[in-house]
CSV table of C-alpha atoms in Angstrom, one decimal:
chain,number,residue,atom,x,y,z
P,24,UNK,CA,198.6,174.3,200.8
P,25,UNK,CA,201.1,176.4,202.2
P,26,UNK,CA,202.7,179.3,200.4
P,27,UNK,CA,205.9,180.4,201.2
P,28,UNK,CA,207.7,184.1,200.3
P,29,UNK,CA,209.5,182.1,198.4
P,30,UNK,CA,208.0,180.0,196.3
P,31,UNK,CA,209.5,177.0,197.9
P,32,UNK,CA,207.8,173.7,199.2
P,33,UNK,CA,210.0,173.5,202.2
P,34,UNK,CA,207.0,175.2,204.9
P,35,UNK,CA,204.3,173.1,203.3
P,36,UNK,CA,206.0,170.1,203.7
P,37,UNK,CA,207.0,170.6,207.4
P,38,UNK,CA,202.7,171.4,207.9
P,39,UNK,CA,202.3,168.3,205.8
P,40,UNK,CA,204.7,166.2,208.4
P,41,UNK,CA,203.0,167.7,211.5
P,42,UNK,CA,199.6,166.9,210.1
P,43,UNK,CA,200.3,162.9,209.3
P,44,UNK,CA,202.8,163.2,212.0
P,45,UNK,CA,199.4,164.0,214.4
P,46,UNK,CA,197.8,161.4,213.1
P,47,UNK,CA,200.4,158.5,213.2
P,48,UNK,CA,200.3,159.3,216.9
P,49,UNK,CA,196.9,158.5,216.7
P,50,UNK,CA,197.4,155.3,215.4
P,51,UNK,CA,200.4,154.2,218.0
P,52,UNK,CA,197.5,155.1,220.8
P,53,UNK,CA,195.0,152.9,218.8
P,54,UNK,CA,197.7,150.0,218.5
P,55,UNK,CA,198.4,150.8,222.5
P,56,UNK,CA,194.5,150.0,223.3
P,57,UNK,CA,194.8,146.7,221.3
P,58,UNK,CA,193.1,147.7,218.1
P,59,UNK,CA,193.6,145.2,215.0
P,60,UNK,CA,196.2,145.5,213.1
P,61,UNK,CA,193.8,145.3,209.9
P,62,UNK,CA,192.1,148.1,211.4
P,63,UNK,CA,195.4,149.8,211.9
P,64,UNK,CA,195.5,149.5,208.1
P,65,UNK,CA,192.2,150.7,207.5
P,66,UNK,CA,193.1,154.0,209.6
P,67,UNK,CA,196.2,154.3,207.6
P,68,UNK,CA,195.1,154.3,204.5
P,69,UNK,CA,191.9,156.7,205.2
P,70,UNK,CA,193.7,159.0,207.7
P,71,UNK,CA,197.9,159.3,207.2
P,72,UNK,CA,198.5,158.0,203.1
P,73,UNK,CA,196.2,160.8,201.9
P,74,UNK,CA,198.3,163.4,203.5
P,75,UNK,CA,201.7,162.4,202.5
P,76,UNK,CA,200.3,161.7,198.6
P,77,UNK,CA,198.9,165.2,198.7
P,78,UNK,CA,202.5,166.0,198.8
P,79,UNK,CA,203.9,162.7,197.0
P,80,UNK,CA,202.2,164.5,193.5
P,81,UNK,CA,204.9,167.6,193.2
P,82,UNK,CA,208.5,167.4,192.1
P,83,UNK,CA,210.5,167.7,195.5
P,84,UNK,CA,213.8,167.8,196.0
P,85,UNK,CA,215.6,165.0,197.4
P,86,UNK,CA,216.0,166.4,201.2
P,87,UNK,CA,212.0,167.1,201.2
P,88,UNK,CA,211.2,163.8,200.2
P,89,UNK,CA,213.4,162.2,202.8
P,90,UNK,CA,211.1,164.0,205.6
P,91,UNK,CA,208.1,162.9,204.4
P,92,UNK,CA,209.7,158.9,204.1
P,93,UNK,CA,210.5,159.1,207.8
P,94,UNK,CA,206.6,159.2,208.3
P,95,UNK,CA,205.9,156.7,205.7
P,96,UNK,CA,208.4,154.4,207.2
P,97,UNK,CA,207.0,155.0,210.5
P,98,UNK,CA,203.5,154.6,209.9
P,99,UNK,CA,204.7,150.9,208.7
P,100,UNK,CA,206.7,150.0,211.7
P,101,UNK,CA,203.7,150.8,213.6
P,102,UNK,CA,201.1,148.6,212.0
P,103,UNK,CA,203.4,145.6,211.2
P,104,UNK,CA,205.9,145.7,214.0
């Protein structure tokens, strides 16, 4: 968890985006190699979800939350194209 001067969730969330946003990267390499798309799933769930939800549990604002859809949504178009 990232603690800003002040007090805001706005750093934490952008480490929280780089971090799945790593990962989801990951996956589109995996998906390139010809990996299954219920592995895709498997890697998803273990690897990117747990990230986001980590921030998912805190009362954003509306502006934060739509940063961490953008990698939800594109986690998604990866494994089911």
């Amino acid at each position: 968890m990232t603690i800003s001067q002040d007090l805001t969730w706005n750093e934490h969330v952008e480490n929280i985006v780089k971090k799945a946003g790593r990962r989801l990267y990951m996956m589109y390499q995996l998906k390139r190699a010809g990996i299954t798309q219920k592995d895709l799933v498997s890697i998803y769930v273990s690897m990117v979800r747990p990230v986001l939800e980590y921030v998912w549990q805190t009362n954003l604002p509306q502006y934060i939350s739509d940063n961490i859809e953008v990698i939800q949504k594109r986690a998604l178009k990866c494994i089911f194209p």
